[in-house]
Coordinates of C-alpha atoms and ligand atoms in Angstrom, one line a residue:
M8 CA 112.5 60.7 108.3
S9 CA 115.0 63.2 109.7
K10 CA 113.8 66.6 111.0
Q11 CA 115.9 68.3 108.4
K12 CA 114.4 66.3 105.6
V13 CA 110.9 67.0 106.7
E14 CA 111.7 70.6 107.1
I15 CA 113.3 70.8 103.6
E16 CA 110.5 69.2 101.9
R17 CA 107.9 71.4 103.3
R18 CA 109.6 74.5 102.3
R19 CA 108.6 76.7 99.3
T20 CA 111.0 79.7 98.9
F21 CA 110.0 82.0 96.1
A22 CA 109.6 85.7 94.8
V23 CA 106.9 87.4 93.1
I24 CA 108.3 89.5 90.1
A25 CA 106.5 91.9 87.9
H26 CA 106.8 95.1 85.7
P27 CA 105.8 97.9 88.3
D28 CA 102.0 98.3 88.5
A29 CA 101.1 94.9 87.2
G30 CA 99.8 93.9 90.8
K31 CA 102.8 92.3 92.5
T32 CA 102.0 94.0 95.9
T33 CA 98.3 93.2 95.6
L34 CA 98.9 89.5 94.9
T35 CA 101.6 89.2 97.5
E36 CA 99.1 90.7 100.0
K37 CA 96.3 88.2 99.0
L38 CA 98.8 85.4 99.4
L39 CA 99.7 86.7 102.8
L40 CA 95.9 87.1 103.7
F41 CA 95.3 83.3 102.6
G42 CA 98.2 82.2 104.7
G43 CA 97.0 84.1 107.7
A44 CA 100.2 86.1 107.8
I45 CA 98.2 89.3 107.8
Q46 CA 94.8 90.0 108.9
V47 CA 93.8 93.0 106.7
A48 CA 94.6 94.3 103.3
G49 CA 96.9 97.1 103.0
A50 CA 99.8 95.8 105.2
V51 CA 102.4 95.7 102.5
K52 CA 100.9 98.3 100.3
S53 CA 103.3 101.1 101.3
N54 CA 106.3 99.0 100.2
K55 CA 107.0 101.0 97.2
I56 CA 108.2 104.4 96.0
K57 CA 107.6 103.8 92.3
K58 CA 105.3 106.6 92.0
S59 CA 108.0 109.2 93.0
T60 CA 109.9 109.9 89.8
T61 CA 111.8 112.6 91.2
S62 CA 114.0 111.8 94.1
D63 CA 112.4 112.0 97.4
F64 CA 115.0 110.9 100.2
M65 CA 112.5 110.5 102.9
E66 CA 110.7 108.2 100.7
I67 CA 113.9 106.2 99.9
E68 CA 114.8 105.9 103.6
K69 CA 111.1 104.9 104.5
Q70 CA 111.3 102.5 101.7
R71 CA 114.6 100.9 103.0
G72 CA 113.0 100.6 106.5
I73 CA 110.0 98.9 105.2
S74 CA 111.8 96.6 103.0
V75 CA 113.9 95.4 105.8
A76 CA 110.7 94.5 107.7
T77 CA 109.1 92.6 104.8
S78 CA 112.3 91.0 103.5
V79 CA 110.9 87.7 103.9
M80 CA 107.3 87.1 104.3
G81 CA 106.4 83.7 105.7
F82 CA 103.3 81.7 106.5
V83 CA 102.2 78.1 106.7
Y84 CA 99.7 76.9 104.1
K85 CA 98.4 73.3 103.9
D86 CA 101.3 72.4 106.0
K87 CA 104.0 73.9 103.8
Q88 CA 106.2 76.7 105.0
V89 CA 105.9 79.4 102.4
N90 CA 108.7 82.0 102.3
I91 CA 108.0 84.9 99.9
L92 CA 111.2 87.0 99.3
D93 CA 110.4 90.6 98.7
T94 CA 111.8 92.4 95.7
P95 CA 111.8 96.3 95.4
G96 CA 109.0 97.8 93.5
H97 CA 111.0 100.5 91.8
K98 CA 112.8 99.6 88.5
D99 CA 115.8 101.5 89.5
F100 CA 116.5 99.0 92.2
A101 CA 116.2 96.0 89.8
E102 CA 119.8 94.9 90.6
D103 CA 118.5 94.0 94.1
T104 CA 115.8 91.8 92.5
Y105 CA 118.3 90.0 90.2
R106 CA 120.3 89.1 93.4
T107 CA 117.3 88.1 95.4
L108 CA 116.4 85.7 92.4
T109 CA 119.4 83.8 93.2
A110 CA 118.1 82.9 96.7
V111 CA 114.7 81.4 95.7
D112 CA 113.7 78.1 94.2
S113 CA 110.9 79.4 92.0
V114 CA 109.1 82.5 91.0
I115 CA 105.6 83.9 90.3
V116 CA 105.6 86.3 87.3
V117 CA 102.6 88.8 87.4
I118 CA 101.4 90.1 84.0
D119 CA 98.8 92.9 83.6
V120 CA 96.3 91.6 81.0
A121 CA 96.0 94.8 79.3
K122 CA 99.7 95.6 79.0
G123 CA 101.0 92.2 78.4
V124 CA 104.6 91.5 78.7
E125 CA 106.5 94.6 79.7
A126 CA 110.3 95.5 79.5
Q127 CA 111.0 94.9 83.3
T128 CA 109.2 91.5 83.2
E129 CA 111.5 90.5 80.2
K130 CA 114.6 91.3 82.0
L131 CA 113.6 89.5 85.3
V132 CA 112.5 86.5 83.6
E133 CA 115.8 86.4 81.6
V134 CA 117.6 86.2 84.9
C135 CA 115.3 83.3 85.9
R136 CA 115.9 81.6 82.6
M137 CA 119.8 81.8 83.1
R138 CA 119.3 79.7 86.3
D139 CA 116.5 77.5 85.0
T140 CA 114.3 78.8 87.8
P141 CA 110.8 77.3 87.7
V142 CA 108.2 79.9 86.7
I143 CA 104.5 80.3 87.2
V144 CA 102.6 82.9 85.5
F145 CA 99.6 84.8 86.9
I146 CA 97.7 87.0 84.3
N147 CA 96.2 89.6 86.4
K148 CA 93.4 92.3 86.2
M149 CA 90.9 90.0 84.3
D150 CA 88.1 92.4 85.5
R151 CA 89.4 94.8 83.0
E152 CA 89.5 94.7 79.2
G153 CA 92.7 93.5 78.0
K154 CA 94.4 91.3 75.4
D155 CA 93.1 88.0 74.1
G156 CA 94.2 85.1 76.2
F157 CA 95.8 83.1 73.2
D158 CA 97.6 86.2 72.1
L159 CA 98.9 86.8 75.5
L160 CA 100.2 83.2 75.7
D161 CA 102.0 83.7 72.4
E162 CA 103.5 86.9 73.6
I163 CA 104.7 85.1 76.7
E164 CA 106.4 82.3 74.7
E165 CA 107.9 84.9 72.3
K166 CA 109.1 87.7 74.5
L167 CA 109.8 85.7 77.7
G168 CA 111.0 82.5 76.0
L169 CA 108.9 80.3 78.4
R170 CA 106.9 77.3 77.1
V171 CA 103.5 77.7 78.6
C172 CA 100.9 75.5 79.8
P173 CA 97.6 77.2 80.9
L174 CA 96.0 75.5 84.0
T175 CA 93.2 78.0 84.3
W176 CA 91.3 79.7 81.5
P177 CA 89.3 82.9 81.8
I178 CA 85.6 83.0 80.9
G179 CA 85.2 86.4 79.5
M180 CA 87.0 89.6 80.6
G181 CA 86.4 93.0 81.8
Q182 CA 82.7 93.8 82.3
E183 CA 82.0 90.4 81.1
F184 CA 84.3 88.5 83.2
K185 CA 82.5 85.4 84.5
G186 CA 85.3 83.5 86.2
V187 CA 87.9 80.9 85.4
Y188 CA 87.7 77.3 84.4
N189 CA 90.3 75.2 86.2
M190 CA 91.5 72.8 83.8
Y191 CA 93.9 71.2 86.1
E192 CA 91.4 70.2 88.7
Q193 CA 88.2 70.5 86.4
K194 CA 86.6 72.9 88.4
M195 CA 84.9 76.1 87.7
N196 CA 85.2 79.3 89.8
L197 CA 82.6 81.9 89.0
F198 CA 83.6 85.5 89.6
A199 CA 81.6 87.1 92.5
P200 CA 83.2 90.3 93.5
N201 CA 82.2 90.4 97.2
T202 CA 83.0 86.8 98.1
K203 CA 86.1 85.6 99.8
Y204 CA 87.3 83.8 96.6
G205 CA 84.5 83.4 94.2
N206 CA 82.0 80.5 93.8
V207 CA 83.9 77.3 93.2
M208 CA 82.1 74.2 91.9
E209 CA 83.2 70.9 90.4
F210 CA 82.7 70.8 86.6
E211 CA 84.2 67.8 84.9
D212 CA 82.4 67.8 81.6
L213 CA 82.1 71.1 79.7
D214 CA 79.5 69.5 77.4
N215 CA 77.2 69.5 80.5
P216 CA 74.3 71.9 79.6
D217 CA 74.4 73.4 83.1
L218 CA 77.4 75.5 81.8
E219 CA 74.9 77.7 79.9
K220 CA 73.0 78.2 83.0
H221 CA 76.2 79.5 85.0
V222 CA 77.8 81.6 82.3
G223 CA 75.3 82.2 79.5
E224 CA 75.2 80.7 76.1
D225 CA 77.9 82.7 74.3
A226 CA 80.4 82.4 77.0
A227 CA 79.7 78.6 77.4
N228 CA 80.4 78.0 73.7
E229 CA 83.6 80.1 73.6
L230 CA 84.9 78.2 76.7
R231 CA 84.2 74.8 75.0
E232 CA 86.0 76.0 72.0
D233 CA 88.8 77.6 73.8
V234 CA 89.5 74.5 75.9
E235 CA 89.4 72.3 72.9
T236 CA 92.1 74.4 71.3
L237 CA 94.2 74.6 74.4
N238 CA 94.1 70.8 74.6
E239 CA 95.3 70.5 71.1
V240 CA 97.9 73.3 71.1
Y241 CA 99.5 73.3 74.4
P242 CA 101.3 70.5 76.2
K243 CA 99.8 68.9 79.1
F244 CA 101.2 69.8 82.6
D245 CA 104.3 68.0 83.3
H246 CA 105.7 68.4 86.7
S247 CA 109.2 67.3 86.0
E248 CA 109.5 69.8 83.1
Y249 CA 108.2 72.6 85.2
V250 CA 110.7 72.0 88.0
K251 CA 113.4 72.0 85.4
G252 CA 112.2 75.5 84.3
K253 CA 111.1 74.2 81.0
L254 CA 107.4 74.5 81.3
S255 CA 105.4 77.3 83.0
P256 CA 101.8 77.0 84.3
V257 CA 99.6 79.9 83.5
F258 CA 96.8 81.2 85.7
F259 CA 94.3 83.9 85.2
G260 CA 92.7 86.1 87.8
S261 CA 92.1 89.4 89.6
A262 CA 94.4 89.9 92.4
V263 CA 92.5 93.0 93.8
N264 CA 89.2 90.9 93.7
N265 CA 91.0 88.1 95.4
F266 CA 90.0 85.9 92.4
G267 CA 91.9 83.1 90.8
V268 CA 94.7 83.6 93.5
K269 CA 93.6 80.5 95.7
E270 CA 93.7 78.2 92.6
M271 CA 97.2 79.4 92.0
L272 CA 98.4 79.2 95.6
D273 CA 96.8 75.7 96.0
C274 CA 98.5 74.5 92.8
F275 CA 101.7 76.3 93.9
V276 CA 102.1 74.7 97.1
G277 CA 101.7 71.3 95.6
I278 CA 103.9 71.7 92.6
A279 CA 106.5 74.2 93.4
P280 CA 109.9 72.8 94.3
S281 CA 111.3 72.5 97.7
P282 CA 114.9 73.7 98.2
T283 CA 117.1 72.4 95.5
T284 CA 120.9 72.1 94.9
Y285 CA 123.4 75.1 94.6
L286 CA 126.4 75.3 92.5
T287 CA 129.7 76.3 94.1
E288 CA 133.1 76.4 92.4
E289 CA 134.1 73.4 94.3
R290 CA 131.1 71.1 94.3
I291 CA 127.3 70.8 94.0
I292 CA 125.6 71.5 97.4
D293 CA 122.8 69.4 98.3
P294 CA 120.2 70.7 100.7
F295 CA 120.2 67.3 102.4
D296 CA 123.8 67.4 103.3
S297 CA 124.3 67.2 107.0
K298 CA 126.8 70.1 107.0
F299 CA 125.4 73.7 107.1
T300 CA 126.3 76.0 104.2
G301 CA 124.7 79.3 103.1
F302 CA 125.5 82.6 101.2
V303 CA 124.8 86.2 101.5
F304 CA 122.5 87.6 98.7
K305 CA 121.5 91.0 100.1
I306 CA 122.8 93.4 102.6
H307 CA 120.8 96.2 104.2
A308 CA 122.4 99.1 105.9
N309 CA 120.7 99.7 109.2
M310 CA 118.4 102.7 109.7
D311 CA 120.3 104.5 112.2
P312 CA 123.2 106.2 110.5
R313 CA 125.2 106.8 113.7
H314 CA 125.7 103.0 114.0
R315 CA 127.1 101.5 110.9
D316 CA 125.6 98.1 111.5
R317 CA 124.0 96.2 108.7
I318 CA 122.0 93.2 108.2
A319 CA 123.3 90.6 105.9
F320 CA 120.6 88.3 104.5
M321 CA 121.7 84.7 104.1
R322 CA 120.0 81.9 102.4
V323 CA 120.6 78.5 104.1
C324 CA 121.5 76.0 101.4
S325 CA 122.2 72.9 103.4
G326 CA 122.3 71.3 106.8
I327 CA 120.9 73.2 109.7
F328 CA 122.0 76.8 110.7
K329 CA 122.1 77.1 114.5
R330 CA 122.3 80.1 116.8
N331 CA 125.6 80.7 118.7
T332 CA 127.6 78.1 116.7
N333 CA 130.9 78.8 115.0
Y334 CA 130.9 79.0 111.4
L335 CA 133.6 79.8 108.8
H336 CA 133.3 83.0 106.8
V337 CA 135.1 81.7 103.9
R338 CA 136.3 84.9 102.2
K339 CA 137.8 86.4 105.3
A340 CA 138.9 82.8 106.7
K341 CA 137.5 83.9 110.0
K342 CA 135.3 82.0 112.5
M343 CA 132.1 83.8 113.4
K344 CA 129.0 83.0 115.5
F345 CA 125.8 84.7 115.6
S346 CA 123.9 85.4 118.9
N347 CA 121.0 87.1 117.4
P348 CA 120.2 85.6 113.9
T349 CA 116.8 87.0 112.9
S350 CA 113.9 86.1 110.8
F351 CA 112.3 89.0 109.2
M352 CA 108.8 87.5 108.6
A353 CA 106.3 90.0 107.6
A354 CA 107.4 92.8 109.9
R355 CA 107.8 90.4 112.8
K356 CA 111.3 90.1 114.1
E357 CA 112.2 87.0 115.8
V358 CA 115.4 85.4 117.1
L359 CA 116.1 82.1 115.3
E360 CA 117.4 79.1 117.1
E361 CA 117.8 77.2 114.0
A362 CA 117.0 77.5 110.3
F363 CA 116.7 75.1 107.4
P364 CA 117.5 75.0 103.8
G365 CA 115.2 77.5 102.0
D366 CA 115.1 79.8 105.0
I367 CA 116.6 83.2 105.0
V368 CA 118.4 84.3 108.1
G369 CA 119.2 88.0 108.9
L370 CA 122.7 88.5 110.5
Y371 CA 123.7 91.6 112.2
D372 CA 126.9 92.6 110.8
S373 CA 129.3 95.4 111.4
G374 CA 130.9 95.3 107.8
N375 CA 132.3 91.8 107.5
F376 CA 129.9 90.6 104.6
K377 CA 129.9 91.3 100.9
I378 CA 127.1 90.0 98.6
G379 CA 128.1 86.4 97.5
D380 CA 130.0 85.5 100.7
S381 CA 129.6 82.0 102.0
L382 CA 129.4 80.6 105.5
T383 CA 130.3 76.9 106.3
E384 CA 131.2 74.4 108.9
G385 CA 134.8 74.8 107.7
E386 CA 134.8 74.0 104.0
Q387 CA 136.3 76.2 101.4
L388 CA 133.1 76.9 99.3
H389 CA 132.4 79.8 96.8
F390 CA 128.9 80.0 95.5
K391 CA 128.4 80.6 91.8
G392 CA 125.6 82.3 90.0
I393 CA 125.4 85.5 91.9
P394 CA 126.0 87.8 88.9
S395 CA 126.5 91.5 88.4
F396 CA 124.7 92.7 85.3
S397 CA 126.2 95.1 82.9
P398 CA 124.9 98.6 84.0
E399 CA 123.0 100.9 81.9
M400 CA 124.0 104.3 83.3
F401 CA 127.3 105.6 84.1
K402 CA 128.8 108.7 85.8
Y403 CA 132.3 109.7 87.0
I404 CA 132.3 110.0 90.7
E405 CA 134.4 112.7 92.2
N406 CA 135.5 113.9 95.7
A407 CA 133.7 117.1 96.5
D408 CA 135.3 117.6 100.0
P409 CA 139.2 117.1 99.8
M410 CA 139.2 116.8 103.6
K411 CA 137.2 113.7 103.4
S412 CA 138.8 111.5 100.8
K413 CA 139.3 108.7 103.3
Q414 CA 135.7 108.7 104.2
L415 CA 134.7 108.8 100.7
A416 CA 136.9 105.8 99.6
K417 CA 135.6 103.8 102.7
G418 CA 132.0 104.7 101.9
I419 CA 132.3 103.7 98.2
R420 CA 133.9 100.5 99.1
Q421 CA 131.3 99.5 101.7
L422 CA 128.3 100.7 99.7
M423 CA 129.7 98.7 96.5
D424 CA 130.0 95.6 98.8
E425 CA 126.3 96.1 99.8
G426 CA 125.4 96.2 96.0
V427 CA 124.2 99.9 95.9
A428 CA 125.8 100.2 92.5
Q429 CA 128.9 99.0 90.6
L430 CA 132.3 100.7 90.6
F431 CA 134.8 100.6 87.6
V432 CA 138.3 102.1 87.9
K433 CA 139.8 103.3 84.7
N434 CA 143.2 101.8 83.7
N435 CA 144.7 104.9 82.2
N436 CA 143.9 107.5 84.7
G437 CA 142.5 105.7 87.9
R438 CA 139.2 107.6 87.6
K439 CA 136.3 106.1 89.2
I440 CA 133.0 105.3 87.3
I441 CA 129.6 104.4 89.0
G442 CA 127.4 102.2 86.9
T443 CA 123.8 101.6 87.8
V444 CA 120.5 100.4 86.2
G445 CA 118.6 103.5 87.3
Q446 CA 119.0 107.1 88.1
L447 CA 117.7 106.7 91.8
Q448 CA 120.8 104.5 92.5
F449 CA 123.2 107.5 92.1
E450 CA 121.1 109.6 94.3
V451 CA 120.9 106.9 97.0
L452 CA 124.6 106.6 96.8
Q453 CA 125.4 110.3 97.2
Y454 CA 122.9 110.6 100.0
R455 CA 124.2 107.7 101.9
L456 CA 127.8 108.8 101.5
Q457 CA 127.0 112.1 103.0
H458 CA 124.7 110.8 105.8
E459 CA 126.6 107.6 106.7
Y460 CA 130.2 108.6 106.0
G461 CA 130.2 112.4 106.1
A462 CA 131.7 112.3 102.6
K463 CA 130.8 114.4 99.8
C464 CA 130.8 113.5 96.1
R465 CA 129.8 115.0 92.8
Y466 CA 129.1 113.3 89.5
E467 CA 130.4 114.1 86.1
P468 CA 129.0 112.9 82.8
I469 CA 130.6 110.2 80.8
M470 CA 129.5 108.9 77.5
L471 CA 129.2 105.2 77.7
F472 CA 127.1 102.8 76.0
K473 CA 128.0 99.4 78.0
A474 CA 130.6 98.1 80.3
C475 CA 131.2 94.4 79.6
W476 CA 133.5 91.8 81.2
I477 CA 136.2 90.4 78.8
T478 CA 138.0 87.1 78.9
S479 CA 139.9 85.0 76.4
E480 CA 142.1 81.9 76.2
N481 CA 144.1 83.7 73.6
T482 CA 146.4 85.7 75.9
E483 CA 148.0 87.4 73.1
Q484 CA 144.9 88.7 71.8
L485 CA 143.8 89.7 75.2
D486 CA 147.1 91.7 75.8
L487 CA 146.8 93.2 72.4
F488 CA 143.2 94.3 73.3
R489 CA 144.2 95.7 76.5
R490 CA 147.0 97.8 75.0
K491 CA 144.9 99.0 72.0
K492 CA 141.9 99.9 74.1
V493 CA 143.9 101.2 77.1
N494 CA 141.6 104.3 77.2
Y495 CA 138.6 102.1 77.4
M496 CA 139.8 99.6 80.0
A497 CA 138.8 99.4 83.5
K498 CA 138.7 97.1 86.5
D499 CA 135.7 96.1 88.5
K500 CA 135.8 95.7 92.3
E501 CA 137.2 92.1 92.0
D502 CA 139.9 93.3 89.7
R503 CA 138.4 91.8 86.5
D504 CA 138.9 93.3 83.1
V505 CA 136.0 95.5 81.9
Y506 CA 135.7 97.1 78.5
L507 CA 133.9 100.4 78.3
A508 CA 132.2 100.8 75.0
E509 CA 131.2 104.3 74.1
S510 CA 128.7 103.2 71.6
S511 CA 127.2 100.1 70.0
W512 CA 129.1 100.6 67.0
M513 CA 132.3 100.5 68.9
L514 CA 131.2 97.3 70.8
Q515 CA 130.4 95.7 67.5
T516 CA 133.6 96.6 65.8
A517 CA 135.6 95.4 68.9
Q518 CA 133.7 92.1 68.9
A519 CA 134.4 91.7 65.0
D520 CA 138.0 92.8 65.3
Y521 CA 138.9 90.4 68.3
P522 CA 137.1 87.2 67.5
D523 CA 138.9 85.3 70.3
I524 CA 137.7 87.6 72.9
Q525 CA 134.4 86.9 74.9
F526 CA 132.3 89.9 75.8
H527 CA 130.2 89.1 78.8
F528 CA 127.2 91.1 79.8
T529 CA 126.8 89.6 83.3
S530 CA 129.9 89.1 85.7
E531 CA 129.0 85.4 86.0
F532 CA 130.7 83.4 83.3
Ligands
G4P621 P1 102.9 96.6 91.8 O1 103.3 96.2 93.2 O2 103.2 95.4 90.8 O3 103.6 97.8 91.3 O4 101.4 96.8 91.6 P2 100.4 97.0 92.8 O5 99.9 95.7 93.4 O6 100.6 98.1 93.6 O7 99.0 97.3 91.8 C1 99.0 98.5 90.9 C2 97.6 98.9 90.8 O8 96.8 97.9 90.1 C3 97.0 99.3 92.0 O9 96.1 100.3 91.8 C4 96.1 98.0 92.3 O10 94.9 98.3 93.1 C5 95.6 97.6 90.8 N1 95.2 96.3 90.7 C6 95.9 95.3 91.3 N2 95.3 94.0 91.0 C7 94.2 94.4 90.2 C8 93.2 93.7 89.6 O11 93.1 92.5 89.5 N3 92.3 94.5 88.7 C9 92.3 95.8 88.7 N4 91.3 96.4 88.1 N5 93.2 96.4 89.4 C10 94.3 95.7 90.1 P3 96.4 101.9 92.2 O12 95.3 102.7 91.7 O13 97.8 102.1 91.7 O14 96.5 101.7 93.7 P4 95.3 101.7 94.8 O15 94.9 103.1 94.8 O16 94.3 100.9 94.1 O17 95.9 101.1 96.0

């Protein structure tokens, strides 16, 4: 078998996603501990600013520094190369997470047993569903009182639109939490708070009276009943359905107590897909292709504002990426080679000689890259599926220092390329509108414009409900729409038509009045 094939098949590139506070950081840390990537708990703990609701720029800056360092967390577990892509903890930076999800082959969703499915989880899983990304669900905090297991499974199916298949099942909960039964391997893991990962024993036959000895009579009976119901109601695990994103295994545990995590990790490395195909406008990219291709999904400005260098994070999609080799930057039609391609593995920077599909490479960049850019060995390829989402908050951005208008324009352009926020320019008067998913993005933009570009901006309110991309094959209707709605039309940074709806009523009326026009809520259509 070729080296490339071996390396592809042993890679597991994924992200952990969750609503803030569900336990993403804790779970990630436990996975890293199991994988030997860190030695002590607490190493990734500080990677969040979610608790600062007011803006704290030092915290934002600190976060940027930390998140570069933990952009990819990698370790070898059971001979598999596990790459965990970090996603920001703060919901205001959800757009970064959406983009990161385009660079993974699967995800683990963490859900708090007491809170159930929360808003942010719904949005993130929706992005996964758009791309049929395989999802594993981890229900966390079983050491606390929470919702009934069956109710949670219903909620996951309804709100997240996932077909579920529980592979472990809790025995009790909260104070009465006794452990989990692993239906997949027919083992029982009894909860013992101070052990490395509980007390695991083979337990094939639940009718065995030993069950009472371990968990007590009530819990034993309940478990038997539950498992019977589960077997009747839920589908058996089917690997091909899972890798198609059509069936989601569910695990229960307590990340902070290191419980139920190993079961999931063992199963994960066994079933999670290795790097799969990617869609480009021109053709499907197979990871096993001999020629290298990759795309940029995230750009990080460097910490030092005096040097405007940045790090572009590229996912390798096919072939082997090699240091000091000429590649084509397709959008710029420019040959580039990289002398210091870097892996950012859990705070350890290392220069890479080569990288395989599923790997993430950090490329030092002086402003050449935009999100979505592709690198190839010469072929013209444009990757699909790196969407912008319709923002939820809008403000006019104005120049607050007339002497610095050039700096402002440049700053806005570069920061938009980096994906800090979205820019729309109104057709009727050329005013610029910034769209975001969270308030903090406005503040980060303003702060960075000032500190990195010496430009000052101020925001003015605008009443806007939604910005959506419009297309139609009916060019007559499209022209009419553009004319009639001229005051509500704008262009995005790719010069595409965007309709700015002031209210949900306006949007609905427009949709009803112009049936041949498609209104898109992501830029990828
Ligand atoms: P996030 O990254 O998804 O935002 O969540 P994070 O891991 O930071 O966890 C949020 C809180 O939930 C933390 O408590 C963490 O200790 C706690 N937690 C995580 N897993 C479990 C679990 O299995 N059981 C229980 N009971 N709690 C859990 P915190 O008070 O916010 O932080 P800390 O002071 O404990 O560090």
